[in-house]
PDB file of C-alpha atoms and ligand atoms in Angstrom:
ATOM      1  CA  UNK A   1       3.199  -8.385  -6.832  1.00 98.00           C
ATOM      2  CA  UNK A   2       1.328  -5.205  -7.071  1.00 98.00           C
ATOM      3  CA  UNK A   3       3.210  -2.019  -6.136  1.00 98.00           C
ATOM      4  CA  UNK A   4       1.313   0.734  -4.363  1.00 98.00           C
ATOM      5  CA  UNK A   5       2.840   4.062  -3.383  1.00 98.00           C
ATOM      6  CA  UNK A   6       2.208   5.010   0.223  1.00 98.00           C
ATOM      7  CA  UNK A   7       1.909   8.781  -0.149  1.00 98.00           C
ATOM      8  CA  UNK A   8      -0.426  11.744  -0.630  1.00 98.00           C
ATOM      9  CA  UNK A   9       2.258  13.711  -2.415  1.00 98.00           C
ATOM     10  CA  UNK A  10       1.163  14.338  -6.035  1.00 98.00           C
ATOM     11  CA  UNK A  11       4.651  14.932  -7.362  1.00 98.00           C
ATOM     12  CA  UNK A  12       5.782  11.565  -6.041  1.00 98.00           C
ATOM     13  CA  UNK A  13       2.768   9.835  -7.557  1.00 98.00           C
ATOM     14  CA  UNK A  14       3.375  11.542 -10.914  1.00 97.00           C
ATOM     15  CA  UNK A  15       6.972  10.347 -10.907  1.00 96.00           C
ATOM     16  CA  UNK A  16       6.178   6.722 -10.039  1.00 96.00           C
ATOM     17  CA  UNK A  17       3.287   6.794 -12.561  1.00 95.00           C
ATOM     18  CA  UNK A  18       5.777   7.861 -15.231  1.00 96.00           C
ATOM     19  CA  UNK A  19       7.907   4.796 -14.474  1.00 96.00           C
ATOM     20  CA  UNK A  20       4.973   2.685 -15.553  1.00 96.00           C
ATOM     21  CA  UNK A  21       5.155   0.230 -12.660  1.00 95.00           C
ATOM     22  CA  UNK A  22       2.671   1.846 -10.264  1.00 97.00           C
ATOM     23  CA  UNK A  23      -0.438  -0.192  -9.594  1.00 98.00           C
ATOM     24  CA  UNK A  24      -2.114   1.980  -6.969  1.00 98.00           C
ATOM     25  CA  UNK A  25      -1.821   4.374  -4.095  1.00 98.00           C
ATOM     26  CA  UNK A  26      -2.458   4.211  -0.351  1.00 98.00           C
ATOM     27  CA  UNK A  27      -2.972   7.239   1.850  1.00 98.00           C
ATOM     28  CA  UNK A  28      -3.628   7.801   5.497  1.00 98.00           C
ATOM     29  CA  UNK A  29      -4.495  10.917   7.598  1.00 98.00           C
ATOM     30  CA  UNK A  30      -0.866  11.450   8.590  1.00 98.00           C
ATOM     31  CA  UNK A  31       0.289  11.392   4.955  1.00 98.00           C
ATOM     32  CA  UNK A  32      -2.434  13.851   3.952  1.00 98.00           C
ATOM     33  CA  UNK A  33      -1.519  16.159   6.841  1.00 98.00           C
ATOM     34  CA  UNK A  34       2.130  16.070   5.690  1.00 98.00           C
ATOM     35  CA  UNK A  35       1.142  17.681   2.376  1.00 98.00           C
ATOM     36  CA  UNK A  36      -0.321  20.722   4.111  1.00 98.00           C
ATOM     37  CA  UNK A  37      -3.144  20.611   1.577  1.00 98.00           C
ATOM     38  CA  UNK A  38      -6.946  20.178   1.940  1.00 98.00           C
ATOM     39  CA  UNK A  39      -8.056  16.534   1.730  1.00 98.00           C
ATOM     40  CA  UNK A  40     -10.590  17.343  -1.016  1.00 97.00           C
ATOM     41  CA  UNK A  41      -7.777  18.812  -3.197  1.00 98.00           C
ATOM     42  CA  UNK A  42      -5.418  15.907  -2.530  1.00 98.00           C
ATOM     43  CA  UNK A  43      -8.129  13.364  -3.270  1.00 98.00           C
ATOM     44  CA  UNK A  44      -9.155  15.071  -6.507  1.00 98.00           C
ATOM     45  CA  UNK A  45      -5.593  15.230  -7.802  1.00 97.00           C
ATOM     46  CA  UNK A  46      -4.790  11.555  -6.925  1.00 98.00           C
ATOM     47  CA  UNK A  47      -7.982  10.234  -8.456  1.00 98.00           C
ATOM     48  CA  UNK A  48      -7.399  12.234 -11.645  1.00 97.00           C
ATOM     49  CA  UNK A  49      -3.997  10.629 -12.024  1.00 96.00           C
ATOM     50  CA  UNK A  50      -4.323   7.044 -10.738  1.00 97.00           C
ATOM     51  CA  UNK A  51      -6.709   4.608 -12.358  1.00 96.00           C
ATOM     52  CA  UNK A  52      -5.664   1.682 -10.112  1.00 98.00           C
ATOM     53  CA  UNK A  53      -6.865   1.206  -6.535  1.00 98.00           C
ATOM     54  CA  UNK A  54      -6.560   4.348  -4.322  1.00 98.00           C
ATOM     55  CA  UNK A  55      -7.014   3.824  -0.576  1.00 98.00           C
ATOM     56  CA  UNK A  56      -8.685   6.813   1.186  1.00 98.00           C
ATOM     57  CA  UNK A  57      -9.141   6.552   4.944  1.00 98.00           C
ATOM     58  CA  UNK A  58     -12.209   7.278   6.998  1.00 98.00           C
ATOM     59  CA  UNK A  59     -11.741   9.332  10.148  1.00 98.00           C
ATOM     60  CA  UNK A  60     -15.025   8.617  11.925  1.00 98.00           C
ATOM     61  CA  UNK A  61     -14.741   5.948  14.613  1.00 98.00           C
ATOM     62  CA  UNK A  62     -18.400   4.766  14.786  1.00 98.00           C
ATOM     63  CA  UNK A  63     -20.151   2.557  12.229  1.00 98.00           C
ATOM     64  CA  UNK A  64     -22.651   5.194  11.129  1.00 98.00           C
ATOM     65  CA  UNK A  65     -19.985   7.837  10.637  1.00 98.00           C
ATOM     66  CA  UNK A  66     -17.677   5.413   8.841  1.00 98.00           C
ATOM     67  CA  UNK A  67     -20.470   4.382   6.525  1.00 98.00           C
ATOM     68  CA  UNK A  68     -21.395   7.977   5.731  1.00 98.00           C
ATOM     69  CA  UNK A  69     -17.766   8.644   4.776  1.00 98.00           C
ATOM     70  CA  UNK A  70     -17.398   5.350   2.956  1.00 98.00           C
ATOM     71  CA  UNK A  71     -20.427   6.037   0.747  1.00 98.00           C
ATOM     72  CA  UNK A  72     -19.172   9.501  -0.100  1.00 98.00           C
ATOM     73  CA  UNK A  73     -15.624   8.347  -0.837  1.00 98.00           C
ATOM     74  CA  UNK A  74     -16.764   5.408  -2.951  1.00 98.00           C
ATOM     75  CA  UNK A  75     -18.939   7.767  -5.015  1.00 98.00           C
ATOM     76  CA  UNK A  76     -15.803   9.677  -6.100  1.00 97.00           C
ATOM     77  CA  UNK A  77     -14.518   6.941  -8.420  1.00 97.00           C
ATOM     78  CA  UNK A  78     -14.599   3.242  -9.152  1.00 98.00           C
ATOM     79  CA  UNK A  79     -10.900   2.997  -8.128  1.00 98.00           C
ATOM     80  CA  UNK A  80     -11.610   4.168  -4.564  1.00 98.00           C
ATOM     81  CA  UNK A  81     -10.867   1.727  -1.787  1.00 98.00           C
ATOM     82  CA  UNK A  82     -12.154   2.794   1.612  1.00 98.00           C
ATOM     83  CA  UNK A  83      -9.534   2.409   4.284  1.00 98.00           C
ATOM     84  CA  UNK A  84     -11.074   1.405   7.608  1.00 98.00           C
ATOM     85  CA  UNK A  85      -9.259   0.798  10.930  1.00 98.00           C
ATOM     86  CA  UNK A  86      -9.375  -2.624  12.562  1.00 98.00           C
ATOM     87  CA  UNK A  87     -11.805  -1.956  15.400  1.00 98.00           C
ATOM     88  CA  UNK A  88     -15.133  -3.554  16.252  1.00 98.00           C
ATOM     89  CA  UNK A  89     -16.944  -0.671  14.582  1.00 98.00           C
ATOM     90  CA  UNK A  90     -14.552  -0.889  11.638  1.00 98.00           C
ATOM     91  CA  UNK A  91     -15.183  -4.564  11.055  1.00 98.00           C
ATOM     92  CA  UNK A  92     -18.987  -3.982  11.219  1.00 98.00           C
ATOM     93  CA  UNK A  93     -18.545  -1.187   8.644  1.00 98.00           C
ATOM     94  CA  UNK A  94     -16.510  -3.480   6.350  1.00 98.00           C
ATOM     95  CA  UNK A  95     -19.407  -5.965   6.393  1.00 98.00           C
ATOM     96  CA  UNK A  96     -21.791  -3.215   5.352  1.00 98.00           C
ATOM     97  CA  UNK A  97     -19.386  -1.993   2.656  1.00 98.00           C
ATOM     98  CA  UNK A  98     -19.149  -5.531   1.248  1.00 98.00           C
ATOM     99  CA  UNK A  99     -22.966  -5.674   1.037  1.00 98.00           C
ATOM    100  CA  UNK A 100     -22.966  -2.330  -0.841  1.00 98.00           C
ATOM    101  CA  UNK A 101     -20.113  -3.418  -3.145  1.00 98.00           C
ATOM    102  CA  UNK A 102     -17.690  -0.862  -1.685  1.00 98.00           C
ATOM    103  CA  UNK A 103     -14.054  -2.024  -1.731  1.00 98.00           C
ATOM    104  CA  UNK A 104     -12.199  -1.847   1.610  1.00 98.00           C
ATOM    105  CA  UNK A 105      -8.665  -1.836   2.900  1.00 98.00           C
ATOM    106  CA  UNK A 106      -8.540  -2.741   6.636  1.00 98.00           C
ATOM    107  CA  UNK A 107      -5.755  -0.857   8.145  1.00 98.00           C
ATOM    108  CA  UNK A 108      -3.699  -0.904  11.416  1.00 98.00           C
ATOM    109  CA  UNK A 109      -3.522  -4.749  11.485  1.00 98.00           C
ATOM    110  CA  UNK A 110      -1.008  -6.066  13.976  1.00 98.00           C
ATOM    111  CA  UNK A 111      -2.085  -9.661  14.461  1.00 98.00           C
ATOM    112  CA  UNK A 112      -3.206 -12.638  12.419  1.00 98.00           C
ATOM    113  CA  UNK A 113      -6.419 -12.910  14.420  1.00 98.00           C
ATOM    114  CA  UNK A 114      -7.266  -9.341  13.417  1.00 98.00           C
ATOM    115  CA  UNK A 115      -6.562 -10.276   9.824  1.00 98.00           C
ATOM    116  CA  UNK A 116      -8.888 -13.284  10.201  1.00 98.00           C
ATOM    117  CA  UNK A 117     -11.675 -10.982  11.325  1.00 98.00           C
ATOM    118  CA  UNK A 118     -11.146  -8.709   8.290  1.00 98.00           C
ATOM    119  CA  UNK A 119     -11.265 -11.649   5.944  1.00 98.00           C
ATOM    120  CA  UNK A 120     -14.451 -12.974   7.576  1.00 98.00           C
ATOM    121  CA  UNK A 121     -15.992  -9.474   7.154  1.00 98.00           C
ATOM    122  CA  UNK A 122     -15.137  -9.591   3.448  1.00 98.00           C
ATOM    123  CA  UNK A 123     -12.399  -6.957   3.235  1.00 98.00           C
ATOM    124  CA  UNK A 124     -10.789  -6.472  -0.164  1.00 98.00           C
ATOM    125  CA  UNK A 125      -7.375  -5.878   1.420  1.00 98.00           C
ATOM    126  CA  UNK A 126      -5.793  -6.401   4.813  1.00 98.00           C
ATOM    127  CA  UNK A 127      -2.878  -4.129   5.736  1.00 98.00           C
ATOM    128  CA  UNK A 128      -0.421  -5.617   8.219  1.00 98.00           C
ATOM    129  CA  UNK A 129       1.950  -2.872   9.387  1.00 98.00           C
ATOM    130  CA  UNK A 130       5.346  -4.530   9.059  1.00 98.00           C
ATOM    131  CA  UNK A 131       7.653  -1.605   9.955  1.00 98.00           C
ATOM    132  CA  UNK A 132       5.689  -0.509  13.002  1.00 98.00           C
ATOM    133  CA  UNK A 133       5.972  -4.104  14.439  1.00 98.00           C
ATOM    134  CA  UNK A 134       9.680  -4.054  13.762  1.00 98.00           C
ATOM    135  CA  UNK A 135       9.854  -0.702  15.512  1.00 97.00           C
ATOM    136  CA  UNK A 136       8.665  -2.359  18.775  1.00 98.00           C
ATOM    137  CA  UNK A 137      10.963  -5.343  18.497  1.00 98.00           C
ATOM    138  CA  UNK A 138       8.517  -7.796  16.898  1.00 97.00           C
ATOM    139  CA  UNK A 139       8.990  -9.536  13.568  1.00 97.00           C
ATOM    140  CA  UNK A 140       6.653  -7.708  11.238  1.00 98.00           C
ATOM    141  CA  UNK A 141       7.256 -10.022   8.282  1.00 98.00           C
ATOM    142  CA  UNK A 142       6.320 -12.997  10.386  1.00 98.00           C
ATOM    143  CA  UNK A 143       2.844 -11.498  10.597  1.00 98.00           C
ATOM    144  CA  UNK A 144       2.571 -11.323   6.786  1.00 98.00           C
ATOM    145  CA  UNK A 145       3.534 -14.994   6.680  1.00 98.00           C
ATOM    146  CA  UNK A 146       0.986 -16.022   9.288  1.00 98.00           C
ATOM    147  CA  UNK A 147      -1.838 -14.107   7.556  1.00 98.00           C
ATOM    148  CA  UNK A 148      -1.010 -15.685   4.156  1.00 98.00           C
ATOM    149  CA  UNK A 149      -1.031 -19.162   5.802  1.00 98.00           C
ATOM    150  CA  UNK A 150      -4.397 -18.582   7.571  1.00 98.00           C
ATOM    151  CA  UNK A 151      -6.018 -17.171   4.394  1.00 98.00           C
ATOM    152  CA  UNK A 152      -4.636 -20.053   2.302  1.00 98.00           C
ATOM    153  CA  UNK A 153      -6.150 -22.598   4.788  1.00 98.00           C
ATOM    154  CA  UNK A 154      -9.651 -21.282   4.200  1.00 98.00           C
ATOM    155  CA  UNK A 155      -9.372 -19.849   0.683  1.00 98.00           C
ATOM    156  CA  UNK A 156     -10.174 -16.284   1.767  1.00 98.00           C
ATOM    157  CA  UNK A 157     -10.035 -13.824  -1.166  1.00 98.00           C
ATOM    158  CA  UNK A 158      -8.912 -10.870   0.936  1.00 98.00           C
ATOM    159  CA  UNK A 159      -5.600  -9.717  -0.499  1.00 98.00           C
ATOM    160  CA  UNK A 160      -2.648  -9.237   1.768  1.00 98.00           C
ATOM    161  CA  UNK A 161      -1.271  -5.704   1.341  1.00 98.00           C
ATOM    162  CA  UNK A 162       2.079  -5.547   3.147  1.00 98.00           C
ATOM    163  CA  UNK A 163       2.168  -2.016   4.572  1.00 98.00           C
ATOM    164  CA  UNK A 164       4.594   0.123   6.532  1.00 97.00           C
ATOM    165  CA  UNK A 165       7.386  -1.250   4.351  1.00 98.00           C
ATOM    166  CA  UNK A 166      10.442   0.895   5.033  1.00 97.00           C
ATOM    167  CA  UNK A 167      13.272  -0.442   2.889  1.00 97.00           C
ATOM    168  CA  UNK A 168      14.012  -2.681  -0.112  1.00 98.00           C
ATOM    169  CA  UNK A 169      14.583  -5.818   1.999  1.00 98.00           C
ATOM    170  CA  UNK A 170      11.030  -5.495   3.365  1.00 98.00           C
ATOM    171  CA  UNK A 171       9.763  -5.417  -0.270  1.00 98.00           C
ATOM    172  CA  UNK A 172      11.828  -8.474  -1.180  1.00 98.00           C
ATOM    173  CA  UNK A 173      10.721 -10.473   1.889  1.00 98.00           C
ATOM    174  CA  UNK A 174       7.078  -9.598   1.312  1.00 98.00           C
ATOM    175  CA  UNK A 175       7.441 -10.678  -2.360  1.00 98.00           C
ATOM    176  CA  UNK A 176       9.140 -13.942  -1.418  1.00 98.00           C
ATOM    177  CA  UNK A 177       6.259 -14.702   0.931  1.00 98.00           C
ATOM    178  CA  UNK A 178       3.748 -14.012  -1.861  1.00 98.00           C
ATOM    179  CA  UNK A 179       2.074 -10.897  -0.417  1.00 98.00           C
ATOM    180  CA  UNK A 180      -0.380  -9.737  -3.112  1.00 98.00           C
ATOM    181  CA  UNK A 181       0.553  -6.048  -2.712  1.00 98.00           C
ATOM    182  CA  UNK A 182       3.392  -4.027  -1.216  1.00 98.00           C
ATOM    183  CA  UNK A 183       2.802  -0.418  -0.377  1.00 98.00           C
ATOM    184  CA  UNK A 184       5.918   1.679   0.162  1.00 98.00           C
ATOM    185  CA  UNK A 185       7.155   5.263   0.387  1.00 98.00           C
ATOM    186  CA  UNK A 186       8.492   6.876  -2.762  1.00 98.00           C
ATOM    187  CA  UNK A 187      12.087   6.715  -1.405  1.00 98.00           C
ATOM    188  CA  UNK A 188      11.824   2.900  -1.044  1.00 98.00           C
ATOM    189  CA  UNK A 189      10.392   2.515  -4.590  1.00 98.00           C
ATOM    190  CA  UNK A 190      13.300   4.567  -5.883  1.00 97.00           C
ATOM    191  CA  UNK A 191      15.837   2.410  -4.016  1.00 97.00           C
ATOM    192  CA  UNK A 192      14.521  -0.736  -5.777  1.00 98.00           C
ATOM    193  CA  UNK A 193      16.075   0.450  -8.977  1.00 97.00           C
ATOM    194  CA  UNK A 194      19.515   0.986  -7.556  1.00 96.00           C
ATOM    195  CA  UNK A 195      22.596  -1.197  -7.600  1.00 97.00           C
ATOM    196  CA  UNK A 196      26.147   0.137  -7.681  1.00 97.00           C
ATOM    197  CA  UNK A 197      27.192  -2.571 -10.175  1.00 98.00           C
ATOM    198  CA  UNK A 198      24.448  -1.362 -12.568  1.00 98.00           C
ATOM    199  CA  UNK A 199      25.782   2.236 -12.380  1.00 97.00           C
ATOM    200  CA  UNK A 200      29.410   1.106 -12.755  1.00 98.00           C
ATOM    201  CA  UNK A 201      28.580  -1.272 -15.601  1.00 98.00           C
ATOM    202  CA  UNK A 202      26.670   1.399 -17.491  1.00 98.00           C
ATOM    203  CA  UNK A 203      29.536   3.855 -17.055  1.00 98.00           C
ATOM    204  CA  UNK A 204      31.947   1.337 -18.566  1.00 98.00           C
ATOM    205  CA  UNK A 205      29.699   0.467 -21.464  1.00 98.00           C
ATOM    206  CA  UNK A 206      29.234   4.144 -22.312  1.00 98.00           C
ATOM    207  CA  UNK A 207      32.999   4.857 -21.981  1.00 98.00           C
ATOM    208  CA  UNK A 208      33.843   1.816 -24.247  1.00 98.00           C
ATOM    209  CA  UNK A 209      31.210   2.978 -26.734  1.00 98.00           C
ATOM    210  CA  UNK A 210      33.212   6.148 -27.262  1.00 97.00           C
ATOM    211  CA  UNK A 211      36.100   3.957 -28.536  1.00 98.00           C
ATOM    212  CA  UNK A 212      33.961   2.297 -31.272  1.00 97.00           C
ATOM    213  CA  UNK A 213      34.928   3.809 -34.640  1.00 97.00           C
ATOM    214  CA  UNK A 214      32.196   5.916 -36.148  1.00 89.00           C
TER     215      UNK A 214
HETATM  216  O1  LIG B 301      -0.196   3.694   5.157  1.00 91.92           O
HETATM  217  C1  LIG B 301      -0.014   2.785   6.188  1.00 91.92           C
HETATM  218  C2  LIG B 301       1.467   2.428   6.464  1.00 91.92           C
HETATM  219  O2  LIG B 301       2.075   2.012   5.274  1.00 91.92           O
HETATM  220  C3  LIG B 301       2.232   3.417   7.263  1.00 91.92           C
HETATM  221  O3  LIG B 301       3.610   3.245   7.275  1.00 91.92           O
HETATM  222  O4  LIG B 301       5.903   3.952   7.821  1.00 91.92           O
HETATM  223  O5  LIG B 301       3.966   5.214   8.815  1.00 91.92           O
HETATM  224  O6  LIG B 301       4.511   2.890   9.565  1.00 91.92           O
HETATM  225  P1  LIG B 301       4.521   3.866   8.411  1.00 91.92           P
END
């Protein structure tokens, strides 16, 4: 499973990068806004640091506008993946991106039929929003399972990027289902390391080590 960090915060990306287990980064307009920085500055810093896939989202809502942004973003680096919302114009833009060899991440996916459209359009990634479905009382992980099943039936190459993962159990469930990628906040990636028995066990080992004659 590939691990992407869902953030536009450079300090968080630097830390996860230092752990050596970071495969890529996903951003969205809300995450960029949270940094309080200009998009150009955020983008430049992320692309300088991350050599794996970096999703950068378009903000135009019509095909022509999305394509203008997609071309400009893709020109910034071979690792750029253009994030496009799952609308009629978005899907049409994904088809054009595929023809131009521009990688895409179709975002705001909340149904398996939407995911089917993205695969037919030739998207590189589909992003089902697990946590946001859970938020409204639906089973977000069931959507991941349905998409994997549909894609498997037809051999679609679009990768399932489980998004809006909010806690370690989301990551585990997505991994058990075989999602290709999980994107998560820094806090969730940090939590994956933690187990009280690990901390306790290490404390004991280190205490016992003090008793070993020099
Ligand atoms: O970047 C897309 C997605 O991961 C957002 O997550 O927590 O805002 O629903 P969240």
